Structure formats: C-alpha cells, structure tokens
Amino acid sequence: VAIPHADVNLVPLPDAIGFVAAAALGCRFITAFRAVTAQGRVTGGDWVAVHGCGGVGLSAIMIAHALGANVIGVDINDDALGLARQFGAVATLNARTVDDIPAAIHELTDGGAHVALDALGSPQTCRNTTLSLRKRGRHVQVGLLLAGDQQTPLPLDRVIGWELEIVGSHGMQAHAYANMLAMISAGQLQPERLVTRTVGLTAAPQALAAMNTFSHAGVTVIDHFDVHDLDADRSAPAV
C-alpha cells in the first residue's frame, strides 16, 4: 500500500498504546480532543455540557474531565449515560425524561455551561447546546447534521445578547497529535476504556446498521478479519 506524503499523513504509534486503543482514536477521539482543547479551549474548573454520548461525546467527556472540567453528559440512552459517569461526568441528563435540558443545565451549573458541545448533530441538540451556555460561553459544533438539517436555525437573539461564540470543529491534523498521545502515554487519557465491544469484519455491517437504533453504548472496534468464516462462505454450495 502506498501512502502519499506519509511523513505528514502518518503518526508513529507509541509503544504504550495498543492497536485496539489506537483504533478507538479513529475519527472519534481525535475529533473530540481538538474540539475540547483547541476549539472549546476548556480549562480546569469550567462547566462543560456534552450533548450526545456516542463515541465523540464520551471521548469529549473523558478529555474535559482530564483537563479538570466539571462535565455534564446528555443523551437518551441510560447505558451511554452510565459510561459518561464512569469517564468523569459529574452529572447526566436523559433527554427523554427531562423536559427542558438547557434549564436543567443552567440549574446544575448556577448560570450555564462555559463550553457546550453538540456531539450528535441535530436541530434539537444544536439548539439545546446554544441555550445551555452562560453569558460569553462557547458552543462547539462537532456533530454533523443530516442533509435536510444542514441549514438549521439558531437562537441568534441569545447569541447576540449573551455574546456567545459559535465554533465549528472537524477532525485534527496529524501534526497536532503530540499532546494527545503524550496524555495517553502518561495515563491521563485511556481511550481503550471507550471500547465496549470488538467484532470481526463479517459482523461490521450489522454493527453499523445498529448504530441507527442508539441501542449500543461505547465504541465498537473491528479487531479481526474472520478469514476462516469468509473461506467457509465461499466454499459453501449455492442454494
């Protein structure tokens, strides 16, 4: 396999990081790291609200907690919220049972979050993320919205009146990995804890389709290629 410009497109994997943990970094962890550190500029003592506790959201919770922030996780899956608490969230909110998520966050934080991340990407979570901020807070949009929602409206009266920042975040350049890898090697971040299931390649389509049901919490990693199963399928007689 030829990789053009490998000197800038590849990052050496430290010995302390195993392959499954490295796979978990994927787009999730690196995206969350840049969203929290560079775009959100999270520091110790900040209140951080993470809307959506999938792979990106749980990564963001772990990273913000490691930086000393007080983190609130929001999701509709109780299992995902349980993981959020394991990774450092001081409070969690189930959006199915809490009528007014922004109001609940304002009450928990005594005025709103300093930084809020939409880690899911929907008109509702985007709106809730903005409204959960305190004055001069920062909304970081990480989750990608579906095609029909890409031009979603924002509560601009609040943005203007409270002087809020709306910031996008998308991935992280290879040259910026050093700080993240150093925190992982030092044990400050443990991306392997995000992995709650490993599957073979033949199970990947079902695992991918199941993501639409929000029934699984944590990150799924493909760690083997089911070579024998594939060979058996090829040799099986046609019916």
Tab-separated table of C-alpha atoms in Angstrom:
chain	number	residue	atom	x	y	z
A	1	VAL	CA	0.000	0.000	0.000
A	2	ALA	CA	1.399	3.389	-1.000
A	3	ILE	CA	0.572	6.353	1.231
A	4	PRO	CA	1.325	9.721	-0.391
A	5	HIS	CA	3.094	12.235	1.852
A	6	ALA	CA	3.385	9.676	4.644
A	7	ASP	CA	5.686	11.998	6.557
A	8	VAL	CA	2.734	14.316	7.214
A	9	ASN	CA	-0.193	11.888	6.966
A	10	LEU	CA	1.044	9.221	9.390
A	11	VAL	CA	1.754	9.436	13.109
A	12	PRO	CA	4.057	6.940	14.906
A	13	LEU	CA	2.155	4.922	17.482
A	14	PRO	CA	3.826	4.979	20.923
A	15	ASP	CA	4.632	1.568	22.407
A	16	ALA	CA	2.293	2.289	25.317
A	17	ILE	CA	-0.768	2.374	23.031
A	18	GLY	CA	-2.163	-0.945	21.808
A	19	PHE	CA	-3.831	-1.496	18.460
A	20	VAL	CA	-7.409	-1.618	19.785
A	21	ALA	CA	-6.884	1.619	21.714
A	22	ALA	CA	-5.309	3.152	18.620
A	23	ALA	CA	-8.311	2.118	16.536
A	24	ALA	CA	-10.557	3.858	19.061
A	25	LEU	CA	-8.689	7.098	18.399
A	26	GLY	CA	-10.021	6.946	14.846
A	27	CYS	CA	-12.102	9.956	13.991
A	28	ARG	CA	-13.860	9.987	17.369
A	29	PHE	CA	-11.159	10.641	19.927
A	30	ILE	CA	-9.029	12.956	17.809
A	31	THR	CA	-12.109	14.943	16.806
A	32	ALA	CA	-13.151	15.281	20.439
A	33	PHE	CA	-9.628	16.218	21.528
A	34	ARG	CA	-9.404	19.157	19.137
A	35	ALA	CA	-12.986	20.203	19.870
A	36	VAL	CA	-12.332	20.318	23.613
A	37	THR	CA	-8.784	21.677	23.698
A	38	ALA	CA	-8.353	23.891	20.635
A	39	GLN	CA	-11.864	24.985	19.729
A	40	GLY	CA	-13.558	24.852	23.118
A	41	ARG	CA	-10.429	25.982	24.995
A	42	VAL	CA	-11.574	24.058	28.068
A	43	THR	CA	-9.630	24.688	31.273
A	44	GLY	CA	-9.818	23.421	34.840
A	45	GLY	CA	-12.952	24.486	36.686
A	46	ASP	CA	-15.021	25.080	33.545
A	47	TRP	CA	-18.508	23.666	33.299
A	48	VAL	CA	-18.755	21.644	30.082
A	49	ALA	CA	-22.014	20.232	28.711
A	50	VAL	CA	-21.704	17.420	26.172
A	51	HIS	CA	-24.872	16.788	24.174
A	52	GLY	CA	-24.724	13.262	22.763
A	53	CYS	CA	-22.762	10.474	24.462
A	54	GLY	CA	-21.711	8.403	21.487
A	55	GLY	CA	-18.077	7.826	20.605
A	56	VAL	CA	-17.269	11.508	20.127
A	57	GLY	CA	-19.264	12.646	23.140
A	58	LEU	CA	-17.816	10.060	25.535
A	59	SER	CA	-14.333	10.921	24.300
A	60	ALA	CA	-15.034	14.605	24.942
A	61	ILE	CA	-16.212	13.821	28.463
A	62	MET	CA	-13.049	11.855	29.227
A	63	ILE	CA	-10.823	14.600	27.803
A	64	ALA	CA	-12.608	17.500	29.509
A	65	HIS	CA	-12.540	15.626	32.822
A	66	ALA	CA	-8.797	15.025	32.438
A	67	LEU	CA	-8.362	18.777	31.990
A	68	GLY	CA	-10.129	19.431	35.292
A	69	ALA	CA	-13.524	20.488	33.972
A	70	ASN	CA	-16.895	19.719	35.532
A	71	VAL	CA	-18.714	17.771	32.828
A	72	ILE	CA	-22.416	17.112	32.246
A	73	GLY	CA	-23.441	14.390	29.786
A	74	VAL	CA	-26.745	14.468	27.899
A	75	ASP	CA	-28.174	11.518	25.967
A	76	ILE	CA	-31.284	9.349	25.551
A	77	ASN	CA	-29.515	6.061	26.343
A	78	ASP	CA	-29.102	5.218	30.022
A	79	ASP	CA	-26.211	2.856	29.283
A	80	ALA	CA	-24.360	5.658	27.496
A	81	LEU	CA	-25.034	7.966	30.430
A	82	GLY	CA	-23.623	5.313	32.753
A	83	LEU	CA	-20.415	5.302	30.724
A	84	ALA	CA	-20.380	9.098	30.836
A	85	ARG	CA	-20.312	8.944	34.628
A	86	GLN	CA	-17.530	6.333	34.529
A	87	PHE	CA	-15.463	8.652	32.339
A	88	GLY	CA	-15.828	11.618	34.675
A	89	ALA	CA	-19.201	13.298	34.203
A	90	VAL	CA	-20.362	14.851	37.472
A	91	ALA	CA	-23.984	14.769	36.297
A	92	THR	CA	-26.006	13.232	33.480
A	93	LEU	CA	-29.373	14.092	31.958
A	94	ASN	CA	-31.658	11.825	29.953
A	95	ALA	CA	-33.284	13.947	27.252
A	96	ARG	CA	-36.231	11.536	27.092
A	97	THR	CA	-37.239	12.269	30.672
A	98	VAL	CA	-36.007	15.846	31.231
A	99	ASP	CA	-38.387	18.297	29.570
A	100	ASP	CA	-36.070	21.309	29.408
A	101	ILE	CA	-32.418	20.320	29.022
A	102	PRO	CA	-30.991	23.882	28.858
A	103	ALA	CA	-32.878	24.884	32.019
A	104	ALA	CA	-31.618	21.788	33.838
A	105	ILE	CA	-28.031	22.607	32.853
A	106	HIS	CA	-28.403	26.215	33.995
A	107	GLU	CA	-29.638	24.964	37.360
A	108	LEU	CA	-26.811	22.440	37.753
A	109	THR	CA	-24.129	24.972	36.800
A	110	ASP	CA	-25.596	28.042	38.507
A	111	GLY	CA	-25.792	30.048	35.306
A	112	GLY	CA	-24.960	27.797	32.365
A	113	ALA	CA	-22.010	25.950	30.872
A	114	HIS	CA	-18.809	27.734	29.914
A	115	VAL	CA	-18.465	25.358	26.959
A	116	ALA	CA	-21.099	23.148	25.342
A	117	LEU	CA	-20.527	20.588	22.602
A	118	ASP	CA	-23.110	19.239	20.209
A	119	ALA	CA	-21.534	15.839	19.660
A	120	LEU	CA	-24.595	14.372	17.941
A	121	GLY	CA	-25.690	16.786	15.242
A	122	SER	CA	-29.419	17.548	15.082
A	123	PRO	CA	-31.531	20.731	15.134
A	124	GLN	CA	-32.661	19.949	18.693
A	125	THR	CA	-29.219	19.219	20.136
A	126	CYS	CA	-27.765	22.214	18.302
A	127	ARG	CA	-30.394	24.491	19.844
A	128	ASN	CA	-30.044	22.941	23.298
A	129	THR	CA	-26.269	23.307	23.132
A	130	THR	CA	-26.547	27.040	22.470
A	131	LEU	CA	-29.215	27.641	25.092
A	132	SER	CA	-27.320	25.697	27.775
A	133	LEU	CA	-24.463	28.242	27.769
A	134	ARG	CA	-23.833	31.035	30.232
A	135	LYS	CA	-23.020	34.543	29.040
A	136	ARG	CA	-19.964	34.600	26.744
A	137	GLY	CA	-19.955	30.824	26.586
A	138	ARG	CA	-18.693	28.769	23.643
A	139	HIS	CA	-20.801	26.429	21.526
A	140	VAL	CA	-18.648	23.883	19.684
A	141	GLN	CA	-20.458	22.128	16.844
A	142	VAL	CA	-18.866	18.725	16.344
A	143	GLY	CA	-21.744	16.514	15.220
A	144	LEU	CA	-22.559	16.559	11.517
A	145	LEU	CA	-26.170	17.332	10.635
A	146	LEU	CA	-28.061	15.330	8.019
A	147	ALA	CA	-28.548	16.851	4.581
A	148	GLY	CA	-32.028	18.185	5.294
A	149	ASP	CA	-30.896	19.889	8.501
A	150	GLN	CA	-27.619	21.455	7.388
A	151	GLN	CA	-29.172	24.939	7.358
A	152	THR	CA	-30.684	24.574	10.822
A	153	PRO	CA	-31.703	27.819	12.590
A	154	LEU	CA	-30.012	29.068	15.758
A	155	PRO	CA	-31.405	31.220	18.609
A	156	LEU	CA	-29.450	34.250	17.434
A	157	ASP	CA	-31.180	36.554	19.913
A	158	ARG	CA	-29.378	34.639	22.665
A	159	VAL	CA	-26.125	34.500	20.682
A	160	ILE	CA	-26.111	38.280	20.258
A	161	GLY	CA	-27.477	39.295	23.647
A	162	TRP	CA	-25.193	36.977	25.609
A	163	GLU	CA	-22.186	37.413	23.298
A	164	LEU	CA	-21.866	33.691	22.691
A	165	GLU	CA	-19.238	32.089	20.460
A	166	ILE	CA	-20.334	29.548	17.850
A	167	VAL	CA	-17.371	27.452	16.722
A	168	GLY	CA	-17.148	24.517	14.351
A	169	SER	CA	-14.710	21.653	14.808
A	170	HIS	CA	-13.771	18.967	12.305
A	171	GLY	CA	-11.050	16.378	12.868
A	172	MET	CA	-7.453	17.109	13.847
A	173	GLN	CA	-4.293	17.469	11.790
A	174	ALA	CA	-1.623	14.795	12.188
A	175	HIS	CA	0.952	17.317	13.398
A	176	ALA	CA	-1.303	18.145	16.367
A	177	TYR	CA	-1.375	14.588	17.767
A	178	ALA	CA	1.639	15.019	20.052
A	179	ASN	CA	-0.158	16.455	23.097
A	180	MET	CA	-2.933	13.885	22.891
A	181	LEU	CA	-0.524	10.954	22.564
A	182	ALA	CA	1.541	12.290	25.463
A	183	MET	CA	-1.555	12.395	27.694
A	184	ILE	CA	-2.433	8.827	26.671
A	185	SER	CA	1.094	7.552	27.307
A	186	ALA	CA	1.058	9.237	30.725
A	187	GLY	CA	-2.222	7.535	31.627
A	188	GLN	CA	-4.186	10.791	31.786
A	189	LEU	CA	-6.400	9.609	28.938
A	190	GLN	CA	-7.468	5.991	28.453
A	191	PRO	CA	-9.196	5.610	25.077
A	192	GLU	CA	-9.243	1.822	25.424
A	193	ARG	CA	-11.951	2.239	28.084
A	194	LEU	CA	-14.266	3.551	25.378
A	195	VAL	CA	-14.179	0.172	23.618
A	196	THR	CA	-17.091	-1.890	24.900
A	197	ARG	CA	-17.179	-4.425	22.078
A	198	THR	CA	-14.851	-5.960	19.496
A	199	VAL	CA	-16.168	-7.777	16.433
A	200	GLY	CA	-14.893	-9.462	13.302
A	201	LEU	CA	-15.160	-7.949	9.851
A	202	THR	CA	-18.190	-10.038	8.904
A	203	ALA	CA	-20.168	-8.575	11.833
A	204	ALA	CA	-19.346	-4.991	10.878
A	205	PRO	CA	-22.398	-4.365	8.626
A	206	GLN	CA	-24.811	-5.366	11.384
A	207	ALA	CA	-22.918	-3.308	13.953
A	208	LEU	CA	-23.010	-0.297	11.639
A	209	ALA	CA	-26.734	-0.649	10.961
A	210	ALA	CA	-27.447	-0.964	14.692
A	211	MET	CA	-25.974	2.490	15.281
A	212	ASN	CA	-29.229	3.961	13.931
A	213	THR	CA	-31.124	2.454	16.869
A	214	PHE	CA	-28.895	4.022	19.564
A	215	SER	CA	-29.049	0.664	21.350
A	216	HIS	CA	-25.323	0.184	21.965
A	217	ALA	CA	-23.165	2.274	24.279
A	218	GLY	CA	-19.464	2.833	23.775
A	219	VAL	CA	-17.213	2.162	20.799
A	220	THR	CA	-17.120	-0.965	18.646
A	221	VAL	CA	-13.763	-1.938	17.127
A	222	ILE	CA	-13.147	-4.467	14.347
A	223	ASP	CA	-10.155	-6.431	15.622
A	224	HIS	CA	-10.080	-9.496	13.356
A	225	PHE	CA	-10.980	-10.378	9.800
A	226	ASP	CA	-12.931	-13.642	10.105
A	227	VAL	CA	-10.749	-15.258	7.430
A	228	HIS	CA	-11.986	-18.778	8.171
A	229	ASP	CA	-15.623	-17.666	8.115
A	230	LEU	CA	-15.118	-15.946	4.770
A	231	ASP	CA	-13.431	-19.032	3.341
A	232	ALA	CA	-16.303	-21.187	4.559
A	233	ASP	CA	-18.841	-18.866	2.941
A	234	ARG	CA	-17.003	-19.047	-0.369
A	235	SER	CA	-16.841	-22.846	-0.305
A	236	ALA	CA	-20.472	-23.342	0.707
A	237	PRO	CA	-22.683	-24.706	-2.087
A	238	ALA	CA	-25.142	-22.305	-3.660
A	239	VAL	CA	-28.778	-22.827	-2.705
